[in-house]
mmCIF file with all atom_site columns, C-alpha atoms in Angstrom:
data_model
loop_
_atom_site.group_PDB
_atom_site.id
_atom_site.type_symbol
_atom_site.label_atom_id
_atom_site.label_alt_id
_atom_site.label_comp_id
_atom_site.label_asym_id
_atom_site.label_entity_id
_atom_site.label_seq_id
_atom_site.pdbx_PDB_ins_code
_atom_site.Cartn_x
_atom_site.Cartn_y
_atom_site.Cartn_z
_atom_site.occupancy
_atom_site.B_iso_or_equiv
_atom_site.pdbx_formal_charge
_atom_site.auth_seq_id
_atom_site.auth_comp_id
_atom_site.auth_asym_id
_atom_site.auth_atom_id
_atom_site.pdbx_PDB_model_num
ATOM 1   C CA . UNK T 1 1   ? -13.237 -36.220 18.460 1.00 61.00 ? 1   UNK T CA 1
ATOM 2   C CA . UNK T 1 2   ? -11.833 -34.518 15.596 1.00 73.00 ? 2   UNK T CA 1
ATOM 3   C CA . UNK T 1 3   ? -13.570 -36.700 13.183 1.00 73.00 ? 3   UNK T CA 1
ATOM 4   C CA . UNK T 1 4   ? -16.600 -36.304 14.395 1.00 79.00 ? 4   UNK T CA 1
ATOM 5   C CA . UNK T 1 5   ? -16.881 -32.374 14.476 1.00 83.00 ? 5   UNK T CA 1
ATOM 6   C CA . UNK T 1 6   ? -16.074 -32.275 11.104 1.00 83.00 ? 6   UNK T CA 1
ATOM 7   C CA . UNK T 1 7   ? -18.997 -35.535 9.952  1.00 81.00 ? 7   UNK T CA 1
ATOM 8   C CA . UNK T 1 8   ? -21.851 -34.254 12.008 1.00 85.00 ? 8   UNK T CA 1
ATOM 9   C CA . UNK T 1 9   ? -21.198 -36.606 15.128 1.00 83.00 ? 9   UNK T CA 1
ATOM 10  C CA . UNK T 1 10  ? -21.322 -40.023 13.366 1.00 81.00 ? 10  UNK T CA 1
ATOM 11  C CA . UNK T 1 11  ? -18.132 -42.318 14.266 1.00 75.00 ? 11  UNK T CA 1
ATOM 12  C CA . UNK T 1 12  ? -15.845 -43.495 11.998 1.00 69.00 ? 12  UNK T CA 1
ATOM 13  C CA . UNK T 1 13  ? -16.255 -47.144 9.684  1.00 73.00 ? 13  UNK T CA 1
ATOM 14  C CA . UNK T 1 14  ? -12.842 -47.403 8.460  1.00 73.00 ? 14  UNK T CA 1
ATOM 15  C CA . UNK T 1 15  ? -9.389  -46.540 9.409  1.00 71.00 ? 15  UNK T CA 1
ATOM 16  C CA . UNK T 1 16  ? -6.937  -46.674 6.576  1.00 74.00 ? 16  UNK T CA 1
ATOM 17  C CA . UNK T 1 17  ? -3.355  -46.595 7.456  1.00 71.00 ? 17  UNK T CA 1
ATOM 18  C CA . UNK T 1 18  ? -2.208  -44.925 4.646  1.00 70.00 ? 18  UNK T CA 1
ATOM 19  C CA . UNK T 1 19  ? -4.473  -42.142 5.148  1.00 68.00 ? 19  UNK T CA 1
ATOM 20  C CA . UNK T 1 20  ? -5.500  -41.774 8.649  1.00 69.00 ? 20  UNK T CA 1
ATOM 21  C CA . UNK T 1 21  ? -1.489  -41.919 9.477  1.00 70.00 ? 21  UNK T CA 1
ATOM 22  C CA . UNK T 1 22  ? 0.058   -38.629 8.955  1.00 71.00 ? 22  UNK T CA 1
ATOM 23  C CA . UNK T 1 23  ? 3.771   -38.460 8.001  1.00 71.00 ? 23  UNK T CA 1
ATOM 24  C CA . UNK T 1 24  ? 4.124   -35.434 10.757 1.00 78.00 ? 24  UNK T CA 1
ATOM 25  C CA . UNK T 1 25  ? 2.565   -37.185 13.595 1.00 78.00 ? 25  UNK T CA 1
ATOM 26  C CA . UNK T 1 26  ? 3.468   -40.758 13.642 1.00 73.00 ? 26  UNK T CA 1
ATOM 27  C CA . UNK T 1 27  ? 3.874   -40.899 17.547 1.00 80.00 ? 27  UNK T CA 1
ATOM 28  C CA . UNK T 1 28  ? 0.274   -39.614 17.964 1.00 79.00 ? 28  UNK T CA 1
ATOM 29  C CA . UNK T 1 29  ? -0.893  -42.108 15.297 1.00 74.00 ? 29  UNK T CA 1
ATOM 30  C CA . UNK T 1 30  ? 0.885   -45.343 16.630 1.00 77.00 ? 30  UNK T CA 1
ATOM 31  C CA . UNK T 1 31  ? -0.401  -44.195 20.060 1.00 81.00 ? 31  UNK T CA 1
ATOM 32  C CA . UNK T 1 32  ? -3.790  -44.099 19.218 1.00 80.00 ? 32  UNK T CA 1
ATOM 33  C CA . UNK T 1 33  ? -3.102  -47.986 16.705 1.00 82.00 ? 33  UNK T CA 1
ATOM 34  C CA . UNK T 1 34  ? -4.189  -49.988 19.616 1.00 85.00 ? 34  UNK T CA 1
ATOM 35  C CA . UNK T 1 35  ? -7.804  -47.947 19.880 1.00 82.00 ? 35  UNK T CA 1
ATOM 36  C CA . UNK T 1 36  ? -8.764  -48.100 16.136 1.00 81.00 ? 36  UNK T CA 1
ATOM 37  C CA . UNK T 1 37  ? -7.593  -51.533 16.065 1.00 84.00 ? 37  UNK T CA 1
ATOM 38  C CA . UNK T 1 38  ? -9.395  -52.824 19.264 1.00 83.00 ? 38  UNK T CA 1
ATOM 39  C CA . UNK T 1 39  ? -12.742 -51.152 18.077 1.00 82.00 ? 39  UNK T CA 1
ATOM 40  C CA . UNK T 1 40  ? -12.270 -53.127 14.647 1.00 84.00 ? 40  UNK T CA 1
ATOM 41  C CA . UNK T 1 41  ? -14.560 -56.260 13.404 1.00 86.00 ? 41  UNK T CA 1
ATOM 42  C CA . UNK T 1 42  ? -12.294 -57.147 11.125 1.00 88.00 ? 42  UNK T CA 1
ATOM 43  C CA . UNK T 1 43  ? -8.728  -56.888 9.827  1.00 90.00 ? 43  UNK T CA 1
ATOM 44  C CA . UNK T 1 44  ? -8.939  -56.153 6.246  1.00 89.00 ? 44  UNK T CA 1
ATOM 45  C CA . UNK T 1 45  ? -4.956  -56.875 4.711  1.00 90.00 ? 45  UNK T CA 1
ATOM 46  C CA . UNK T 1 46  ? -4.300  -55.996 1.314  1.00 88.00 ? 46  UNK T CA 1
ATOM 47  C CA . UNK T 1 47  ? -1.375  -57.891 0.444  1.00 88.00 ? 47  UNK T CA 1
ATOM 48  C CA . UNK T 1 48  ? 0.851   -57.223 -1.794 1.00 86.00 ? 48  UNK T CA 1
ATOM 49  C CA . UNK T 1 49  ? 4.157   -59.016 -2.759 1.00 85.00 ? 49  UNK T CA 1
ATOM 50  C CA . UNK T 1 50  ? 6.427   -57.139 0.392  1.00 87.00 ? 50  UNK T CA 1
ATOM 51  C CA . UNK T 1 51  ? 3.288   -57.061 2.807  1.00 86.00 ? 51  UNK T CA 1
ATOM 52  C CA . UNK T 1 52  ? 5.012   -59.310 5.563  1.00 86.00 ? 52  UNK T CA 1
ATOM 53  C CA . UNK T 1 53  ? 8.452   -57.808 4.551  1.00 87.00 ? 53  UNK T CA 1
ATOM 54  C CA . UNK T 1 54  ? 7.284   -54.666 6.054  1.00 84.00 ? 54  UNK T CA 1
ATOM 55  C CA . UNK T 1 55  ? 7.435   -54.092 10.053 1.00 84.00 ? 55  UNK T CA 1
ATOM 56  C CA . UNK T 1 56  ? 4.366   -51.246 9.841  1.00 81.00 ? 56  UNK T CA 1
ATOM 57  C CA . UNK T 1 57  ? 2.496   -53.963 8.251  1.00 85.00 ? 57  UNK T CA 1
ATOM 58  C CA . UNK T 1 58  ? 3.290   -57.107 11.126 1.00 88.00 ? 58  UNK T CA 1
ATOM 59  C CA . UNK T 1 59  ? 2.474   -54.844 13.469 1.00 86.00 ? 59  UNK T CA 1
ATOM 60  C CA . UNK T 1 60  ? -0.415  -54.017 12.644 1.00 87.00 ? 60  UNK T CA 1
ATOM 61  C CA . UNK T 1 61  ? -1.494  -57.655 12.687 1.00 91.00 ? 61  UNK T CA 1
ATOM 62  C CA . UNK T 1 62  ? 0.011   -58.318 15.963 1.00 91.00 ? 62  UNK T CA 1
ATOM 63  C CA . UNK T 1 63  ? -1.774  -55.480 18.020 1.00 89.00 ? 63  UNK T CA 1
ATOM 64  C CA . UNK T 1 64  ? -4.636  -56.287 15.961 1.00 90.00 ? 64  UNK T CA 1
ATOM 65  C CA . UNK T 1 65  ? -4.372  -59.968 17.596 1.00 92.00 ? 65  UNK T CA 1
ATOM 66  C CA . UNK T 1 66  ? -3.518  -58.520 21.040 1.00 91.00 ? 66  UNK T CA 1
ATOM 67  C CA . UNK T 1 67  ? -6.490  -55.980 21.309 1.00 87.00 ? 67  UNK T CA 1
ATOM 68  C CA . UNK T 1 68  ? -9.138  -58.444 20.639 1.00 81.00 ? 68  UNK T CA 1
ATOM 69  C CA . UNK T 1 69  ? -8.608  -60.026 16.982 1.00 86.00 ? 69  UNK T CA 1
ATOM 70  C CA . UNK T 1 70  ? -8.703  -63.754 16.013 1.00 91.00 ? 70  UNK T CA 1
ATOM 71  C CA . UNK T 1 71  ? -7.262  -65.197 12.785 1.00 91.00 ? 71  UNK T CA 1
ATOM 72  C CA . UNK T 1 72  ? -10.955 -65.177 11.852 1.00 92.00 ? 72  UNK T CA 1
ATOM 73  C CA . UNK T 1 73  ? -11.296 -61.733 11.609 1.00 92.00 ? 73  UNK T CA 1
ATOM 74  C CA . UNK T 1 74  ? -8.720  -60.703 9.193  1.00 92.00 ? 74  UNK T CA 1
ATOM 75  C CA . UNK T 1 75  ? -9.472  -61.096 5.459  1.00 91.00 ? 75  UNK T CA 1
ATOM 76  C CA . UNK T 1 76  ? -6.682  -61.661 3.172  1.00 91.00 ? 76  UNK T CA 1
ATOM 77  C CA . UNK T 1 77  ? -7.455  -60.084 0.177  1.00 89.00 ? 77  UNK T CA 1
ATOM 78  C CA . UNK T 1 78  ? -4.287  -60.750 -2.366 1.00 88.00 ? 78  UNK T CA 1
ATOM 79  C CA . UNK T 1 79  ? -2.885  -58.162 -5.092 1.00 85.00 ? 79  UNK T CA 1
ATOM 80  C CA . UNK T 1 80  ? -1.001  -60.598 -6.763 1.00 73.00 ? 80  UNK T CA 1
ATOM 81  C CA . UNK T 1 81  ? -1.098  -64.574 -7.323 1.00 65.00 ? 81  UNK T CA 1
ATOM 82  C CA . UNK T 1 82  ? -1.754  -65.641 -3.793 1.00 53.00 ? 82  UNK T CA 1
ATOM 83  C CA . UNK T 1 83  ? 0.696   -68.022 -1.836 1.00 56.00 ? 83  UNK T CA 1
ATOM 84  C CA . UNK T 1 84  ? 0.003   -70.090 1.793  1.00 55.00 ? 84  UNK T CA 1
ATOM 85  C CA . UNK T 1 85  ? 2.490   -67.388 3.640  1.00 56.00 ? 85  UNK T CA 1
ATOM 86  C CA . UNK T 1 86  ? 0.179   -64.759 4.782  1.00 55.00 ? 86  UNK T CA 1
ATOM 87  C CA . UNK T 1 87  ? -1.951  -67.202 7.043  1.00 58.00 ? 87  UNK T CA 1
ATOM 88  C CA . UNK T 1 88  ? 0.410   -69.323 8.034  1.00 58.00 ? 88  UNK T CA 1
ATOM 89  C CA . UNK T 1 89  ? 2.679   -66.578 9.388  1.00 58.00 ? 89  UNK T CA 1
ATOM 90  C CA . UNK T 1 90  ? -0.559  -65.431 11.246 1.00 61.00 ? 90  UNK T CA 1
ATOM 91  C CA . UNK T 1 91  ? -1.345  -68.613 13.221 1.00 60.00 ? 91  UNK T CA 1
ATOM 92  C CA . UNK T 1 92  ? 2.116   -68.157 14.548 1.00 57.00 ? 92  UNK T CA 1
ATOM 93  C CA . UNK T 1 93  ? 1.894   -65.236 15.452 1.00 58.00 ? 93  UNK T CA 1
ATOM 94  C CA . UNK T 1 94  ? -1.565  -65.943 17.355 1.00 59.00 ? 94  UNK T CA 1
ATOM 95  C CA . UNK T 1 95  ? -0.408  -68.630 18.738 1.00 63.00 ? 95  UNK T CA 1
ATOM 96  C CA . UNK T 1 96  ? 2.940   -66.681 20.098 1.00 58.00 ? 96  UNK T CA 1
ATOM 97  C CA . UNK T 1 97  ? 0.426   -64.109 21.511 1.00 57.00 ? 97  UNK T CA 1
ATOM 98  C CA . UNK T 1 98  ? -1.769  -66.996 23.208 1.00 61.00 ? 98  UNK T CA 1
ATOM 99  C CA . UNK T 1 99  ? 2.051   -67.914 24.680 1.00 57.00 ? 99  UNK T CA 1
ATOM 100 C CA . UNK T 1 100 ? 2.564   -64.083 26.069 1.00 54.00 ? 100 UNK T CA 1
ATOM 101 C CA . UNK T 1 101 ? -0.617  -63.850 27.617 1.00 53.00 ? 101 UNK T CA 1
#
């Protein structure tokens, strides 16, 4: 609602972690992950050489897959000479959430 006061009604396009979480109110922010996530087309991950090293970062990716996402939907996009982790570490994890559900 916030958001939209301040840019004339129109909804948000993007939600950047980095700057849409605030380092004062991370329990508000992870609260509201889920929403922003489940109202997302696609997953874009910009992966550097820690990405999957870093629990903010697989969780994202899981509730991304829980809310609605398919391995389809998120876009690798590499910062450094790519490798076959990223994806493959993604199937599994779609495939544990197919499992939990």
């Amino acid at each position: 609602a916030a958001f939209k006061e301040v840019h004339a009604g129109r909804e948000p396009v993007c939600f950047l972690d980095k700057f849409c979480v605030q380092a004062g109110q991370v329990a508000e922010s992870l609260a509201c992950l889920p929403f922003f996530l489940a109202g997302s087309n696609t997953f874009l991950a910009l992966v550097g050489p820690t990405y999957l090293e870093r629990l903010w970062c697989v969780v994202e990716i899981h509730i991304f897959l829980q809310m609605r996402g398919t391995e389809r939907q998120i876009q690798w996009t590499p910062l450094f000479a790519p490798t076959s982790t990223a994806p493959t570490l993604v199937a599994a994890s779609a495939r544990a959430a197919g499992a939990a559900a």
